[in-house]
Coordinates of C-alpha atoms (C1' of nucleotides) in Angstrom, one line a residue:
Chain A
M271 CA 0.6 -17.9 0.8
S272 CA -0.1 -21.6 -0.1
V273 CA -3.9 -21.6 -0.6
Q274 CA -5.2 -23.6 -3.6
L275 CA -8.3 -22.5 -5.4
V276 CA -10.5 -25.5 -5.7
V277 CA -12.2 -26.0 -9.0
S278 CA -16.0 -26.0 -8.8
S279 CA -18.1 -26.8 -12.0
D280 CA -20.6 -24.2 -11.0
F281 CA -18.1 -21.5 -10.2
S282 CA -18.7 -19.7 -13.6
I283 CA -21.9 -17.5 -13.6
F284 CA -22.3 -16.4 -17.2
A285 CA -21.9 -12.8 -17.8
T286 CA -23.8 -9.8 -19.1
P287 CA -21.6 -7.8 -21.4
P288 CA -19.6 -5.2 -19.6
L289 CA -20.5 -1.5 -19.8
S290 CA -17.9 0.4 -21.7
G291 CA -17.8 0.6 -25.4
N292 CA -14.1 -0.1 -25.4
E293 CA -14.2 -3.8 -25.8
T294 CA -14.1 -6.1 -28.8
W295 CA -16.1 -9.2 -28.6
L296 CA -14.8 -12.4 -29.9
S297 CA -16.9 -15.4 -31.0
G298 CA -14.2 -17.9 -30.1
A299 CA -12.7 -18.4 -26.7
G300 CA -9.2 -17.4 -25.7
D301 CA -6.4 -19.4 -24.3
A302 CA -7.8 -22.5 -22.6
E303 CA -5.2 -22.8 -19.9
P304 CA -6.7 -20.7 -17.2
A305 CA -9.9 -22.9 -17.5
K306 CA -8.0 -25.6 -15.8
R307 CA -8.0 -23.6 -12.7
F308 CA -11.3 -22.0 -12.7
G309 CA -13.6 -24.5 -14.2
P310 CA -15.4 -24.7 -17.6
R311 CA -15.0 -21.8 -19.9
P312 CA -18.3 -19.7 -19.8
A313 CA -20.3 -19.5 -22.9
D314 CA -18.8 -16.6 -24.6
P315 CA -18.2 -13.4 -22.8
V316 CA -14.7 -13.1 -24.0
A317 CA -13.5 -9.5 -24.7
H318 CA -10.5 -8.0 -26.1
F319 CA -9.0 -4.6 -25.0
T320 CA -6.3 -2.8 -26.8
Q321 CA -3.4 -1.2 -24.9
D322 CA -4.4 1.6 -22.4
R323 CA -8.1 1.0 -22.9
E324 CA -10.2 1.3 -19.8
I325 CA -12.1 -1.9 -18.9
Y326 CA -14.1 -0.2 -16.2
G327 CA -13.8 3.0 -14.1
E328 CA -13.7 3.7 -10.4
G329 CA -17.3 4.4 -9.3
D330 CA -19.0 2.6 -12.2
T331 CA -21.7 0.0 -11.3
A332 CA -20.0 -3.4 -10.8
K333 CA -22.0 -5.6 -13.0
S334 CA -19.3 -8.1 -13.9
Y335 CA -16.0 -9.4 -12.8
F336 CA -13.2 -10.6 -15.0
M337 CA -10.5 -13.1 -15.4
V338 CA -7.5 -12.3 -17.5
V339 CA -6.9 -14.8 -20.4
S340 CA -3.9 -13.1 -22.0
G341 CA -2.1 -9.8 -21.4
V342 CA -1.8 -7.8 -18.3
V343 CA -4.3 -5.4 -16.6
R344 CA -3.6 -2.7 -14.1
I345 CA -5.9 -1.8 -11.2
C346 CA -5.4 1.8 -10.1
K347 CA -6.8 4.7 -8.2
F348 CA -6.4 8.4 -9.2
L349 CA -6.2 11.5 -7.0
S350 CA -8.0 14.6 -8.3
D351 CA -4.8 16.2 -9.4
G352 CA -3.9 13.2 -11.6
R353 CA -1.5 11.3 -9.2
R354 CA -2.0 7.7 -9.9
Q355 CA -1.4 4.6 -7.7
I356 CA -1.3 1.2 -9.2
E357 CA -2.4 -1.4 -6.7
A358 CA -1.8 -4.4 -8.8
F359 CA -1.0 -5.8 -12.1
H360 CA -3.0 -8.9 -13.1
G361 CA -1.8 -11.6 -15.6
P362 CA -3.4 -14.7 -17.1
G363 CA -5.5 -16.6 -14.7
D364 CA -6.0 -13.8 -12.3
L365 CA -9.4 -12.5 -11.3
F366 CA -10.2 -8.8 -10.9
G367 CA -13.1 -6.6 -10.4
I368 CA -14.9 -8.5 -7.6
E369 CA -16.8 -5.9 -5.5
I370 CA -19.1 -6.1 -2.6
G371 CA -20.2 -2.5 -2.5
G372 CA -22.0 -2.5 -5.9
K373 CA -19.4 -0.2 -7.4
Y374 CA -15.9 -0.6 -8.6
S375 CA -13.4 0.8 -6.3
F376 CA -10.7 1.0 -9.0
T377 CA -10.1 1.7 -12.5
A378 CA -8.9 -1.2 -14.5
E379 CA -7.0 -0.7 -17.8
A380 CA -5.3 -2.8 -20.3
V381 CA -1.4 -2.6 -19.9
C382 CA -1.0 -4.2 -23.3
D383 CA -3.5 -5.9 -25.6
C384 CA -5.6 -8.1 -23.4
T385 CA -8.2 -10.8 -23.5
V386 CA -10.5 -11.2 -20.6
I387 CA -13.6 -13.3 -19.8
S388 CA -16.3 -11.6 -17.8
Y389 CA -18.7 -13.1 -15.3
R390 CA -21.9 -11.5 -14.1
Q391 CA -21.6 -10.1 -10.7
Q392 CA -24.5 -10.3 -8.2
G393 CA -25.1 -7.4 -5.8
P394 CA -24.1 -7.4 -2.2
E395 CA -26.5 -10.2 -1.5
T396 CA -24.3 -12.6 -3.4
F397 CA -22.4 -13.5 -0.3
Q398 CA -25.4 -14.6 1.5
T399 CA -27.0 -16.7 -1.2
Q400 CA -24.2 -18.5 -3.1
D401 CA -23.0 -21.9 -2.5
K402 CA -20.2 -22.7 -0.1
I403 CA -17.6 -23.6 -2.8
L404 CA -18.0 -20.3 -4.4
L405 CA -17.9 -18.5 -1.1
S406 CA -14.6 -20.2 -0.1
Q407 CA -13.1 -19.5 -3.4
L408 CA -14.0 -15.8 -3.1
L409 CA -12.6 -15.9 0.4
A410 CA -9.4 -17.4 -0.8
Y411 CA -9.2 -14.7 -3.6
A412 CA -9.8 -11.9 -1.1
M413 CA -7.3 -13.2 1.4
Q414 CA -4.6 -13.6 -1.3
N415 CA -5.2 -10.1 -2.6
L416 CA -5.1 -8.9 1.1
A417 CA -1.8 -10.5 1.6
R418 CA -0.4 -9.0 -1.5
A419 CA -1.7 -5.5 -0.7
Q420 CA -0.1 -5.8 2.8
E421 CA 3.3 -6.6 1.4
H422 CA 2.8 -3.7 -1.0
L423 CA 2.1 -1.5 1.9
L424 CA 5.4 -2.4 3.6
L425 CA 7.1 -1.7 0.3
L426 CA 5.6 1.8 -0.2
G427 CA 5.9 2.7 3.5
R428 CA 9.3 1.6 4.3
R429 CA 11.5 0.7 1.4
S430 CA 14.0 2.9 -0.5
A431 CA 13.7 3.3 -4.3
M432 CA 16.4 0.8 -4.8
E433 CA 14.7 -1.8 -2.7
R434 CA 11.4 -1.2 -4.5
V435 CA 12.8 -1.6 -7.9
A436 CA 14.7 -4.7 -6.9
A437 CA 11.6 -6.3 -5.3
F438 CA 9.7 -5.5 -8.6
L439 CA 12.3 -7.2 -10.8
V440 CA 12.3 -10.3 -8.5
D441 CA 8.5 -10.4 -8.7
W442 CA 8.5 -10.3 -12.4
A443 CA 11.4 -12.5 -13.2
E444 CA 11.0 -16.0 -14.6
D445 CA 13.6 -18.7 -14.9
T446 CA 14.7 -19.1 -18.5
P447 CA 17.5 -21.2 -20.1
D448 CA 19.9 -18.4 -19.5
G449 CA 19.0 -17.3 -16.1
A450 CA 16.3 -15.2 -14.6
V451 CA 14.7 -12.7 -17.0
A452 CA 12.0 -10.1 -16.4
T453 CA 10.0 -9.4 -19.4
L454 CA 8.0 -6.3 -18.7
A455 CA 4.7 -5.7 -20.3
M456 CA 4.3 -2.3 -18.6
S457 CA 5.9 1.1 -19.3
R458 CA 8.3 2.9 -16.9
Q459 CA 5.3 5.1 -15.9
D460 CA 3.4 2.1 -14.8
I461 CA 6.3 0.8 -12.8
A462 CA 6.7 4.2 -11.2
D463 CA 3.0 4.4 -10.3
Y464 CA 3.1 0.9 -8.9
L465 CA 6.2 1.6 -6.7
G466 CA 5.2 5.0 -5.6
L467 CA 8.2 6.7 -7.5
T468 CA 8.6 8.8 -10.6
I469 CA 9.5 7.6 -13.9
E470 CA 13.0 9.2 -13.7
T471 CA 13.8 7.5 -10.4
V472 CA 12.8 4.1 -11.8
S473 CA 15.1 4.7 -14.8
R474 CA 18.0 6.0 -12.7
T475 CA 17.7 3.1 -10.4
L476 CA 17.7 0.5 -13.2
S477 CA 20.8 2.2 -14.6
Q478 CA 22.4 2.0 -11.3
L479 CA 21.6 -1.7 -10.9
E480 CA 23.1 -2.2 -14.3
R481 CA 26.2 -0.2 -13.4
D482 CA 26.4 -2.5 -10.3
A483 CA 26.2 -5.5 -12.5
L484 CA 23.2 -6.8 -10.9
I485 CA 21.0 -6.6 -14.1
E486 CA 21.4 -6.2 -17.8
L487 CA 18.9 -4.2 -19.8
S488 CA 18.8 -6.1 -23.1
T489 CA 16.0 -3.7 -24.1
A490 CA 14.1 -1.3 -21.9
R491 CA 11.5 -4.1 -21.3
Q492 CA 13.7 -7.1 -21.2
I493 CA 15.8 -7.3 -18.2
R494 CA 18.2 -10.1 -17.3
L495 CA 18.8 -10.5 -13.6
T496 CA 22.6 -11.2 -13.4
D497 CA 22.5 -11.6 -9.7
P498 CA 19.0 -12.5 -8.5
D499 CA 20.2 -13.4 -5.0
A500 CA 21.6 -10.0 -4.5
L501 CA 18.4 -8.5 -5.6
R502 CA 16.5 -10.6 -3.2
D503 CA 18.8 -9.9 -0.4
M504 CA 18.1 -6.3 -0.7
N505 CA 14.7 -7.0 0.8
A506 CA 15.8 -9.6 3.3
Chain B
M126 CA -18.0 0.3 2.2
S127 CA -21.5 -0.4 3.5
V128 CA -21.2 -4.2 4.2
Q129 CA -23.0 -5.3 7.3
L130 CA -21.7 -8.3 9.1
V131 CA -24.6 -10.6 9.9
V132 CA -24.8 -12.1 13.3
S133 CA -24.8 -15.9 13.5
S134 CA -25.2 -17.6 16.8
D135 CA -22.7 -20.3 15.9
F136 CA -20.1 -17.9 14.7
S137 CA -18.1 -18.1 17.9
I138 CA -16.0 -21.2 18.2
F139 CA -14.5 -21.3 21.5
A140 CA -10.8 -20.7 21.7
T141 CA -7.7 -22.5 22.9
P142 CA -5.7 -20.1 25.0
P143 CA -3.2 -18.2 22.8
L144 CA 0.4 -19.0 22.7
S145 CA 2.5 -16.2 24.3
G146 CA 2.9 -15.8 28.0
N147 CA 2.1 -12.1 27.8
E148 CA -1.6 -12.3 28.5
T149 CA -3.5 -12.0 31.7
W150 CA -6.7 -14.3 31.8
L151 CA -9.8 -12.8 33.3
S152 CA -12.5 -14.7 34.9
G153 CA -15.2 -12.2 34.0
A154 CA -16.0 -11.0 30.5
G155 CA -15.1 -7.6 29.0
D156 CA -17.3 -4.9 27.6
A157 CA -20.4 -6.5 26.4
E158 CA -21.0 -4.2 23.5
P159 CA -19.2 -5.9 20.7
A160 CA -21.2 -9.1 21.4
K161 CA -24.2 -7.4 19.9
R162 CA -22.5 -7.5 16.6
F163 CA -20.8 -10.9 16.8
G164 CA -23.2 -13.0 18.6
P165 CA -23.0 -14.6 22.1
R166 CA -19.9 -14.0 24.0
P167 CA -17.7 -17.2 24.2
A168 CA -17.3 -19.0 27.5
D169 CA -14.2 -17.2 28.7
P170 CA -11.2 -16.8 26.5
V171 CA -10.8 -13.2 27.5
A172 CA -7.4 -11.9 27.8
H173 CA -5.8 -8.6 28.9
F174 CA -2.7 -7.2 27.5
T175 CA -0.7 -4.3 28.9
Q176 CA 0.6 -1.6 26.7
D177 CA 3.2 -2.7 24.1
R178 CA 2.8 -6.3 24.9
E179 CA 3.0 -8.7 22.0
I180 CA -0.3 -10.6 21.3
Y181 CA 1.3 -12.8 18.6
G182 CA 4.3 -12.6 16.4
E183 CA 4.7 -12.7 12.7
G184 CA 5.4 -16.4 11.7
D185 CA 3.8 -17.9 14.8
T186 CA 1.4 -20.7 14.3
A187 CA -2.1 -19.2 14.0
K188 CA -4.2 -21.0 16.5
S189 CA -6.5 -18.3 17.3
Y190 CA -8.1 -15.1 16.0
F191 CA -9.2 -12.3 18.1
M192 CA -11.8 -9.5 18.7
V193 CA -10.9 -6.4 20.4
V194 CA -13.2 -5.7 23.3
S195 CA -11.4 -2.5 24.6
G196 CA -8.3 -0.8 23.8
V197 CA -6.5 -0.6 20.4
V198 CA -4.2 -3.2 18.8
R199 CA -1.6 -2.6 16.1
I200 CA -0.9 -4.9 13.3
C201 CA 2.6 -4.5 11.9
K202 CA 5.5 -6.0 10.0
F203 CA 9.2 -5.4 10.5
L204 CA 12.2 -5.4 8.2
S205 CA 15.4 -7.1 9.4
D206 CA 17.0 -3.7 10.1
G207 CA 14.1 -2.7 12.5
R208 CA 12.0 -0.6 10.2
R209 CA 8.4 -1.1 11.0
Q210 CA 5.2 -0.7 9.0
I211 CA 2.0 -0.6 10.8
E212 CA -0.7 -1.9 8.6
A213 CA -3.7 -1.1 10.7
F214 CA -4.9 -0.2 14.1
H215 CA -7.9 -2.2 15.5
G216 CA -10.3 -1.0 18.1
P217 CA -13.4 -2.3 19.9
G218 CA -15.5 -4.7 17.8
D219 CA -12.6 -5.3 15.2
L220 CA -11.4 -8.8 14.4
F221 CA -7.8 -9.5 13.8
G222 CA -5.4 -12.5 13.3
I223 CA -7.6 -14.4 10.8
E224 CA -5.2 -16.4 8.6
I225 CA -5.4 -19.0 6.0
G226 CA -1.8 -20.0 5.7
G227 CA -1.6 -21.4 9.2
K228 CA 0.9 -18.8 10.4
Y229 CA 0.3 -15.2 11.4
S230 CA 1.6 -12.8 8.6
F231 CA 1.9 -9.9 11.1
T232 CA 2.9 -9.2 14.6
A233 CA 0.0 -7.9 16.8
E234 CA 0.7 -5.7 19.9
A235 CA -1.3 -3.7 22.3
V236 CA -1.1 0.0 21.6
C237 CA -2.5 0.6 25.1
D238 CA -4.0 -1.7 27.7
C239 CA -6.3 -4.0 25.8
T240 CA -8.9 -6.6 26.3
V241 CA -9.4 -9.2 23.6
I242 CA -11.4 -12.3 23.1
S243 CA -9.8 -15.2 21.3
Y244 CA -11.5 -17.8 19.1
R245 CA -10.0 -21.0 17.9
Q246 CA -8.8 -20.9 14.4
Q247 CA -9.1 -23.9 12.1
G248 CA -6.5 -24.7 9.7
P249 CA -6.7 -24.0 6.0
E250 CA -9.5 -26.4 5.6
T251 CA -11.8 -24.1 7.7
F252 CA -12.9 -22.4 4.5
Q253 CA -14.1 -25.7 2.9
T254 CA -16.0 -27.0 6.0
Q255 CA -17.6 -24.1 7.7
D256 CA -21.2 -23.0 7.3
K257 CA -22.2 -20.5 4.8
I258 CA -22.9 -17.7 7.2
L259 CA -19.4 -17.9 8.7
L260 CA -17.9 -18.0 5.3
S261 CA -19.8 -14.9 4.2
Q262 CA -18.8 -13.1 7.4
L263 CA -15.2 -14.0 6.9
L264 CA -15.5 -12.8 3.2
A265 CA -17.0 -9.5 4.3
Y266 CA -14.2 -9.1 6.8
A267 CA -11.6 -9.8 4.2
M268 CA -13.1 -7.5 1.6
Q269 CA -13.3 -4.7 4.2
N270 CA -9.8 -5.2 5.2
L271 CA -8.8 -5.3 1.6
A272 CA -10.5 -2.0 0.8
R273 CA -8.8 -0.4 3.8
A274 CA -5.4 -1.7 2.8
Q275 CA -5.9 -0.3 -0.7
E276 CA -6.8 3.2 0.5
H277 CA -3.7 3.0 2.7
L278 CA -1.7 2.0 -0.3
L279 CA -2.7 5.2 -2.2
L280 CA -1.8 7.2 0.8
L281 CA 1.6 5.7 1.2
G282 CA 2.4 5.7 -2.5
R283 CA 1.2 9.2 -3.6
R284 CA 0.4 11.5 -0.7
S285 CA 2.6 14.1 1.0
A286 CA 3.3 14.1 4.7
M287 CA 0.8 16.8 5.2
E288 CA -2.0 14.9 3.4
R289 CA -1.1 11.8 5.3
V290 CA -1.4 13.4 8.7
A291 CA -4.6 15.2 7.7
A292 CA -6.1 11.9 6.6
F293 CA -5.1 10.2 9.8
L294 CA -6.7 13.0 11.9
V295 CA -10.0 12.8 9.9
D296 CA -10.0 9.0 10.3
W297 CA -9.7 9.2 14.1
A298 CA -11.9 12.2 14.7
E299 CA -15.2 11.8 16.5
D300 CA -17.9 14.4 16.8
T301 CA -18.2 15.7 20.3
P302 CA -20.2 18.5 21.9
D303 CA -17.5 21.0 21.0
G304 CA -16.6 19.8 17.5
A305 CA -14.5 17.1 16.0
V306 CA -11.8 15.8 18.3
A307 CA -9.3 13.0 17.8
T308 CA -8.3 11.3 20.9
L309 CA -5.2 9.2 20.0
A310 CA -4.4 6.0 21.8
M311 CA -1.1 5.7 20.0
S312 CA 2.3 7.4 20.2
R313 CA 4.0 9.6 17.5
Q314 CA 6.1 6.6 16.7
D315 CA 3.0 4.5 16.0
I316 CA 1.5 7.3 13.9
A317 CA 4.7 7.6 12.0
D318 CA 5.1 3.9 11.3
Y319 CA 1.5 3.9 10.2
L320 CA 2.0 6.8 7.8
G321 CA 5.4 5.8 6.4
L322 CA 7.0 8.9 8.0
T323 CA 9.3 9.6 10.9
I324 CA 8.3 10.8 14.3
E325 CA 9.8 14.1 13.7
T326 CA 8.0 14.7 10.4
V327 CA 4.6 13.8 12.1
S328 CA 5.4 16.2 14.9
R329 CA 6.4 19.0 12.6
T330 CA 3.4 18.5 10.5
L331 CA 1.0 18.7 13.3
S332 CA 2.7 21.9 14.5
Q333 CA 2.3 23.3 11.1
L334 CA -1.4 22.4 11.1
E335 CA -1.8 24.2 14.3
R336 CA 0.0 27.2 13.1
D337 CA -2.4 27.2 10.1
A338 CA -5.3 27.1 12.6
L339 CA -6.6 23.8 11.3
I340 CA -6.1 22.0 14.5
E341 CA -5.5 22.6 18.3
L342 CA -3.3 20.3 20.3
S343 CA -5.0 20.3 23.7
T344 CA -2.5 17.7 24.7
A345 CA -0.2 15.6 22.4
R346 CA -2.9 13.0 22.2
Q347 CA -6.0 15.1 22.3
I348 CA -6.4 17.0 19.1
R349 CA -9.3 19.4 18.2
L350 CA -10.0 19.6 14.5
T351 CA -10.8 23.4 14.1
D352 CA -11.5 23.0 10.5
P353 CA -12.3 19.4 9.6
D354 CA -13.5 20.4 6.2
A355 CA -10.3 21.8 5.2
L356 CA -8.5 18.7 6.4
R357 CA -10.8 16.6 4.4
D358 CA -10.3 18.7 1.3
M359 CA -6.6 18.0 1.4
N360 CA -7.3 14.5 0.2
A361 CA -10.2 15.4 -2.2
Chain C
dC266 C1' 13.3 16.7 43.3
dG267 C1' 16.2 14.1 39.7
dA268 C1' 15.5 10.6 36.2
dT269 C1' 12.8 9.1 32.6
dT270 C1' 9.9 9.2 28.6
dG271 C1' 7.4 11.2 24.9
dC272 C1' 7.3 15.1 22.3
dT273 C1' 9.0 19.3 19.9
dT274 C1' 12.1 22.1 17.5
dG275 C1' 16.5 23.2 15.0
dA276 C1' 20.3 22.5 11.7
dT277 C1' 21.8 19.9 8.1
dA278 C1' 22.1 16.0 4.9
dC279 C1' 20.3 13.2 1.5
dC280 C1' 17.1 11.0 -1.4
dT281 C1' 13.7 11.6 -4.6
dC282 C1' 11.2 14.9 -7.4
dT283 C1' 11.1 18.5 -10.8
dC284 C1' 12.2 20.4 -15.1
dA285 C1' 14.8 20.1 -19.2
dA286 C1' 17.5 18.3 -22.7
dC287 C1' 18.8 14.4 -25.2
dC288 C1' 18.7 9.9 -27.3
dC289 C1' 16.9 6.1 -29.8
dA290 C1' 13.7 3.1 -32.2
dG291 C1' 9.7 2.9 -34.9
dG292 C1' 6.5 4.9 -38.1
dT293 C1' 5.2 8.2 -41.7
dG294 C1' 5.4 10.6 -45.8
dG295 C1' 7.7 13.0 -49.2
Chain D
dC208 C1' 15.4 5.8 -49.2
dC209 C1' 15.8 9.2 -46.0
dA210 C1' 14.1 13.2 -43.5
dC211 C1' 11.0 13.9 -40.1
dC212 C1' 8.2 13.2 -36.3
dT213 C1' 6.7 10.9 -32.3
dG214 C1' 6.8 8.5 -28.0
dG215 C1' 9.2 6.1 -24.6
dG216 C1' 13.3 6.0 -22.1
dT217 C1' 17.6 8.1 -20.2
dT218 C1' 20.4 11.5 -18.3
dG219 C1' 21.7 16.0 -16.0
dA220 C1' 21.2 20.0 -12.8
dG221 C1' 18.9 21.9 -9.3
dA222 C1' 15.1 22.2 -6.0
dG223 C1' 12.4 20.5 -2.3
dG224 C1' 10.6 17.4 1.1
dT225 C1' 11.6 14.3 4.4
dA226 C1' 15.2 12.0 7.2
dT227 C1' 18.9 12.2 10.3
dC228 C1' 21.2 13.9 14.3
dA229 C1' 21.1 16.6 18.2
dA230 C1' 19.3 19.6 21.7
dG231 C1' 15.5 21.3 24.5
dC232 C1' 11.0 20.9 26.9
dA233 C1' 7.2 19.1 29.5
dA234 C1' 4.8 15.6 32.0
dT235 C1' 5.2 11.6 34.7
dC236 C1' 7.2 8.7 38.1
dG237 C1' 10.3 6.9 41.4

DNA sequence: CGATTGCTTGATACCTCTCAACCCAGGTGG
DNA sequence: CCACCTGGGTTGAGAGGTATCAAGCAATCG
C-alpha cells in the first residue's frame, strides 16, 4: 500500500480529555517527530499510560481518537470466556480509536509505557460535515487498516504456526548495523493472541527457528534474524 | 454498525468496461432495487458472470469497482501453494473492488451466476479530488468493511470449528414464515475457505449440529435453524 | 443409465493445545 | 549479600481438535 497521508494544518481537532482514570497528563508535549506527518501538535492533550493500562474499553463512548507518540498500543477484542484476539499493534505515528458508531469497537491497552495524543472525536455526523482533506485522510487511514486486517485474516485462516511466527518477525524486524533485528515491546502472550496461537506454541516455534539457525534469541525480546530471506520465503 | 450510506446523485461515475473476457454485457439493466440506495443506475455497464468466473484477479490494474445487483461474489486471496482464504461474500447492493493502490488486492469471483454494475475507478488521486459526499460514502464503506474484517479476525483467531459454523449460519439466516432459514449460495468449499477450515470439518460440524437438533438440513444448501438462539449463544 | 460433481462419513495422522514442571532474571527483604 | 519470591519464558508429556486420505452416497447431467 503506497498511500501517502497528506498533511493538513486543520487536521488536528483539539481533544477533550479521555474518559478513564488511568492516564497521566503531561504539561509538555512528547516526541515531535510524528507531528511532521500529522500537522501541528495540538495544544496539550498528551497522556501517558503505564504498561498494561487500559486506554479505553470496548463499548465505551468514543469521545476521542489517539495518536501514539512513543511506545506500543494493542487493540483487541475479548470473548466472554476470556479468549483474546489482538487485531493490531500501533507504534509511534499510528492513529487508533477512530470510530463511526459512537462506541469503541475494541479495547486499547498500553503494551509498554506509552505516550499518546488525543483528539476530540465527533459523532457519526463527522463524516458529513468535515472538510475534504480530513475526509480523505480518514479514508486513507481506514483503507490502510482494512488492508492490514485483510492480510491478517489470511494469516489466521490459512497459515501454520511456523509461518505466522515468521511473518511476525519479518514485520517487526528493522535493519541495524549487524543485520535484521526484531526488538519486541510485547510479551509472548501478546504475540500469541495476535497470531491466534498459544504462548507455548509461540515459544516452541521460536526455539525451533533458532535450532534451524534462522534466528538468534539474544534475549527473549531481542531477536536477530540470521536469515531474513528464508523467513520471508515461508510466506511467499 | 449503524451507518447509513447517503445517496448522492453524482455518486455514479460511468464505467469503462472491465478487463477480463469473462463477462457478458447486457443491454438492459438488472434488478432495480439497489439503485434506491446508490443513486441513479449508470448508463449500461451491467455485466453478467456465470458461476465461478473470475471478475478480476489480485494484482490486476483496478480500473473499475462494482456493485452486486444479483447473485453472490466472493473476495479472496491465494497462497502460492493454492490455499485460499475468502475474506468476504458480497450480495445485492454491496460494493466491492474499491482500491486506493491502483491494483486489486483480491481476486473476485462469482459464487453463483451474478449480475454486477461497474463504475470507473479513478487512481489514487480520487480521494483528493472527489466531492465530500462521495468521500464520506467511501469512508463509510471502508469503515463497514473494516469492522466486518475485524469480527472475522476474531472468528479465525479464537473460535472453534463449531463456533465458526454457528456464526456463519446465523449470519446467513433470514426469517421466513417457518422460522430462520439459511439459503446458501456457496459450496462447502467456499464455506470452509471463509471459515479457515476444511470442507470435511464443515460437513462434520453441520452433521453434528443436526444431531444436536439445532439445525435441519433440508438440502445441503437449505438449512433451517431449529434453535437460532442456541447458535447465537455459542458466540456470546 | 453411467459419469460426474458435491457432499458426507470413516479411519488415522498430525499439529496445536493443555497441563505441568522447570528455568532464569529481577526485585525484595532479612 | 544472599535467600526468597515473583513473573515471564521454556520445555515436556499427553490430549484433543482439525486435517488428511479414502471410500461411499445422492443428485444432476449427458
